[in-house]
C-alpha positions as a Python dict, from the first residue, in 0.01 Angstrom:
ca = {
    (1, 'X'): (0, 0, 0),
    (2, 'X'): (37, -141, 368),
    (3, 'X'): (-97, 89, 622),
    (4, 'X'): (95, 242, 872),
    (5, 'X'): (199, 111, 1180),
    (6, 'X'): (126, 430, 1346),
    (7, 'X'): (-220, 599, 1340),
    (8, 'X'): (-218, 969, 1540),
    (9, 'X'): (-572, 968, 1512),
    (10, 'X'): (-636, 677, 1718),
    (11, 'X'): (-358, 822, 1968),
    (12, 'X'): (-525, 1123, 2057),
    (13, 'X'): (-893, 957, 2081),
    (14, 'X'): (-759, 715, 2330),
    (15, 'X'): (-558, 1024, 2535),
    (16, 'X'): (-865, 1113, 2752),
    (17, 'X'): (-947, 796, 2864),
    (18, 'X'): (-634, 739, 2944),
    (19, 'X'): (-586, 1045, 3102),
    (20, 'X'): (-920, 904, 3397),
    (21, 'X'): (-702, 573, 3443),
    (22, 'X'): (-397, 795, 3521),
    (23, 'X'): (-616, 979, 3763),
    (24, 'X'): (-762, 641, 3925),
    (25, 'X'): (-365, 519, 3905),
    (26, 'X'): (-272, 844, 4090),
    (27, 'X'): (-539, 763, 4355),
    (28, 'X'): (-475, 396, 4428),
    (29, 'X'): (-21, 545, 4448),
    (30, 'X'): (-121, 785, 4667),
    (31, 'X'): (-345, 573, 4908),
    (32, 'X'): (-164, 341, 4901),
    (33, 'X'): (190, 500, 4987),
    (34, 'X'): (-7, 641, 5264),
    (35, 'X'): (-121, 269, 5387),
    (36, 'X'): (197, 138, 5341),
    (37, 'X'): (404, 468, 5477),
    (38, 'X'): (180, 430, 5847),
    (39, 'X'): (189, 13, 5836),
    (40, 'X'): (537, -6, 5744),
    (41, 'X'): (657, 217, 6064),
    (42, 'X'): (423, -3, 6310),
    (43, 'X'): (584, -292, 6149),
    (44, 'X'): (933, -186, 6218),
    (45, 'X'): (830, -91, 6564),
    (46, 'X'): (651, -397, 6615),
    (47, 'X'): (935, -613, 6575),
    (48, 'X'): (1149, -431, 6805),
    (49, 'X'): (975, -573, 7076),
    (50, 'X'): (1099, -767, 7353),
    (51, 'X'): (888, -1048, 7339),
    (52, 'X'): (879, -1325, 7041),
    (53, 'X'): (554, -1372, 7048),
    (54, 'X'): (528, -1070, 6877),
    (55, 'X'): (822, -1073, 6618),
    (56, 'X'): (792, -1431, 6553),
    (57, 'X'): (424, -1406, 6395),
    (58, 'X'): (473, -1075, 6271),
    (59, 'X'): (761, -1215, 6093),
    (60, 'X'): (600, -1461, 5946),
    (61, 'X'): (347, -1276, 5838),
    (62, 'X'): (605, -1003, 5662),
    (63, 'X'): (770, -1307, 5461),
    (64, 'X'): (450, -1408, 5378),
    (65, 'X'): (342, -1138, 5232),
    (66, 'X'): (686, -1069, 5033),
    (67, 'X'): (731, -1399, 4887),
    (68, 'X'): (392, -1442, 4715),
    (69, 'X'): (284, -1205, 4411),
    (70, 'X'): (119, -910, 4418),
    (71, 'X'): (-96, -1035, 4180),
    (72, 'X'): (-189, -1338, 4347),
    (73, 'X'): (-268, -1126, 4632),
    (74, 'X'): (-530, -877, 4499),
    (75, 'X'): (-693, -1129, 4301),
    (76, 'X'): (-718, -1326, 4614),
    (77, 'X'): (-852, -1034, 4848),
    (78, 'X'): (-1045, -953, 4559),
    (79, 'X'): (-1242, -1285, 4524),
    (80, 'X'): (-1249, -1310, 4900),
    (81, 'X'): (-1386, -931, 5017),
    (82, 'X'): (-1639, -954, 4678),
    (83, 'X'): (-1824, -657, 4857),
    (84, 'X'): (-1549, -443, 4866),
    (85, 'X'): (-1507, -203, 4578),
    (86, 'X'): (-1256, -288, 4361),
    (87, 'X'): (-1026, 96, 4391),
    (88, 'X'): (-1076, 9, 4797),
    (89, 'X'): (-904, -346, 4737),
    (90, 'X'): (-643, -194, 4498),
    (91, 'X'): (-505, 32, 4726),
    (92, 'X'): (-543, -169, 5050),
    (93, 'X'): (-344, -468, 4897),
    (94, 'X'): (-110, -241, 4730),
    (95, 'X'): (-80, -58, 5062),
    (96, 'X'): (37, -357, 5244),
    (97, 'X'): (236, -560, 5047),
    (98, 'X'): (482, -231, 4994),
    (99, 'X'): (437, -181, 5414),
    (100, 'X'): (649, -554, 5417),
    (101, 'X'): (931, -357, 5219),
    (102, 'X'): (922, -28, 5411),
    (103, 'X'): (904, -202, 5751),
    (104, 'X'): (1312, -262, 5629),
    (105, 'X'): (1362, 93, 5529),
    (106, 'X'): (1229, 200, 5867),
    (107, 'X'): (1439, -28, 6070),
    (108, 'X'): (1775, 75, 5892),
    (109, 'X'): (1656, 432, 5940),
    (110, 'X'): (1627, 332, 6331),
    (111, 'X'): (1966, 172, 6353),
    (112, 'X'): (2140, 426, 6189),
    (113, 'X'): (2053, 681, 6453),
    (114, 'X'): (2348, 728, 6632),
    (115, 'X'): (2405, 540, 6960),
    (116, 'X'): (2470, 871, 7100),
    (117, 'X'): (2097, 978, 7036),
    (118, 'X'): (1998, 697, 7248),
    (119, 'X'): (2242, 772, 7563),
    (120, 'X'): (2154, 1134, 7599),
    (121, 'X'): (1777, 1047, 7610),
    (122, 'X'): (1845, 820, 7881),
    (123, 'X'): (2066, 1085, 8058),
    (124, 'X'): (1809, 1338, 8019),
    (125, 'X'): (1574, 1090, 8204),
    (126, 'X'): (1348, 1134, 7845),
    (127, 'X'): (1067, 885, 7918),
    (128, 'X'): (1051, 603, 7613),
    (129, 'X'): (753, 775, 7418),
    (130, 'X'): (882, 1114, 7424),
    (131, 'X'): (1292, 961, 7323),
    (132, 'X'): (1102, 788, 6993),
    (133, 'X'): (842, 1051, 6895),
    (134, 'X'): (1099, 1365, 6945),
    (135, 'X'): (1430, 1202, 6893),
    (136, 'X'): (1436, 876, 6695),
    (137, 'X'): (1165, 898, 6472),
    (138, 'X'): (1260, 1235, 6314),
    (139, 'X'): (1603, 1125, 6228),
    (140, 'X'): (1504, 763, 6105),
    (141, 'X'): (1222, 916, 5901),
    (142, 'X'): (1468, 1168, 5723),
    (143, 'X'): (1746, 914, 5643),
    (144, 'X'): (1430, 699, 5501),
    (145, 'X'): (1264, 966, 5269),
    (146, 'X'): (1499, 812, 4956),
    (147, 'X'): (1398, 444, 4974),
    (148, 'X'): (1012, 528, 5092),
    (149, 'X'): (1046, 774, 4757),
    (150, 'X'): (1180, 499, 4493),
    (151, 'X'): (887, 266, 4668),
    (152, 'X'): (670, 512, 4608),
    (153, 'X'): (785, 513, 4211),
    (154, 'X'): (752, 126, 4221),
    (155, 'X'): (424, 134, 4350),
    (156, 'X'): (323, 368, 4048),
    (157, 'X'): (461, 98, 3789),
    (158, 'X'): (332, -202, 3941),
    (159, 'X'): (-63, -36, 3918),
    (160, 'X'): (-140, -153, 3594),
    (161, 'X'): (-163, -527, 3776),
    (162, 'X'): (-495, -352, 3920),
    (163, 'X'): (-641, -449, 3551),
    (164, 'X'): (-670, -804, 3722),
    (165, 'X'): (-934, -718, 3951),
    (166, 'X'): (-1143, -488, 3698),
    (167, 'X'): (-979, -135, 3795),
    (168, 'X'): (-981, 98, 3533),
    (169, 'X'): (-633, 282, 3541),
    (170, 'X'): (-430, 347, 3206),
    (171, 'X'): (-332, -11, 3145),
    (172, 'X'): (-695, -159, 3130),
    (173, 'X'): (-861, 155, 2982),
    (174, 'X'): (-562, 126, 2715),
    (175, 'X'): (-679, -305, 2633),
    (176, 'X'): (-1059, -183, 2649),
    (177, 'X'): (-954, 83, 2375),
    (178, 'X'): (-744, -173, 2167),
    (179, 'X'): (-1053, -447, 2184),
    (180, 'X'): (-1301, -227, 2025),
    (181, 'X'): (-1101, -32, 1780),
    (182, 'X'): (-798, -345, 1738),
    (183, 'X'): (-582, -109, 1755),
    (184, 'X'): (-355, -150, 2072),
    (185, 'X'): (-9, -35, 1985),
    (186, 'X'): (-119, 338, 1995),
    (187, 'X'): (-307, 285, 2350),
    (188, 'X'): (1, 103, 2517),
    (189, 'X'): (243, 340, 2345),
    (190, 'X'): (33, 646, 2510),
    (191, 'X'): (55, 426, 2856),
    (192, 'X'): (410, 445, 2847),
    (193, 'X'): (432, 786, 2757),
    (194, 'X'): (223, 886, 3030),
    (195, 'X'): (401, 650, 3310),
    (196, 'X'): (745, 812, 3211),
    (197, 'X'): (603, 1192, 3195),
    (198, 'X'): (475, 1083, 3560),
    (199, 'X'): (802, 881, 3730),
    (200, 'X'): (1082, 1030, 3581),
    (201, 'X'): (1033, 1381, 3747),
    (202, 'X'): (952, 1224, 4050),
    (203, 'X'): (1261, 991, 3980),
    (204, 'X'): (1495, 1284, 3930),
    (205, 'X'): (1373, 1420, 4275),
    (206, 'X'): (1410, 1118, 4492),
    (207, 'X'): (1786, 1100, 4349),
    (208, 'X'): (1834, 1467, 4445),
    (209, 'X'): (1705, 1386, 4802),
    (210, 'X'): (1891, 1096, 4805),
    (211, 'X'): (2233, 1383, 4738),
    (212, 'X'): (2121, 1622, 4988),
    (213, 'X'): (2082, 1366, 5253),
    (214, 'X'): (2388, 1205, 5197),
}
């Protein structure tokens, strides 16, 4: 009789230590939405400037960073910084890469302030700082809470490439599981389980933010 495909033993054994990499996943999303949420705003400021000797590098430096692979970025960082702990490099690369994408969502947030906005600051005789910290920002930051939300999500997903560099979340704890027990479909099945259980809520509430602030 072939054995089945399925063993609910195995699932449950491997549910606690996947249940630690969803905590260390958790950690690096979080830290890392918080890296990219400050970075991307000072790189949508930055290249507002007047001068090109700003936007030009910065630029170059943003379509750097976009057009190579995540991947090939923490494994890079990671052979380069081999002092570093591994979590710290996670979330720092993770951090910045997403802060290249975000830097967009900022500036449409800024240009879709009305015009208006702008012209009563200046009437008021508002000096700069106090027009972007008490005007601006809070009305480009709340037209951006969708998009910084569904990066958010995509930074969740894209953790398990954190195996490369010897982190521990679900996706390695679940190939460590299925090398000593050769038994992977249960692990990765649990993964999945555990990634959907996790994004869809907070899928379900970006989209109703998304409808409110439409």
């Amino acid at each position: 009789m072939n054995e089945s495909i399925w063993d609910w033993e195995k699932a449950w054994r491997v549910l606690p230590d996947l249940l630690d990499g969803l905590v260390i996943t958790i950690e690096a999303t979080v830290v890392g939405m918080i890296i990219a949420s400050i970075l991307g705003l000072v790189f949508a400021l930055a290249m507002r400037a007047p001068t090109r000797w700003v936007r030009a590098p910065l630029r170059f430096v943003i379509d750097f960073i976009r057009m190579t692979p995540l991947l090939v970025q923490l494994v890079f960082v990671w052979l380069m910084l081999p002092a570093v702990p591994t979590l710290v490099v996670g979330f720092t690369v993770l951090g910045v890469h997403y802060a290249t994408y975000m830097s967009e969502v900022y500036r449409a947030g800024i240009e879709a302030v009305p015009r208006g906005q702008w012209e009563a600051s200046t009437a008021l005789n508002l000096p700069k700082a106090r027009t972007w910290r008490a005007v601006i920002l809070p009305q480009a930051i709340r037209n951006t809470l969708p998009g910084l939300g569904n990066y958010a999500i995509s930074m969740f997903k894209e953790t398990p490439f954190l195996f490369a560099i010897s982190v521990v979340e679900m996706y390695q704890a679940a190939q460590q599981f299925g090398a000593l027990t050769f038994s992977y479909i249960e692990a990765l099945t649990m993964v999945g389980l555990l990634f959907l259980i996790v994004s869809y809520p907070a899928a379900l509430l970006v989209r109703r933010m998304e409808i409110r602030l439409a």
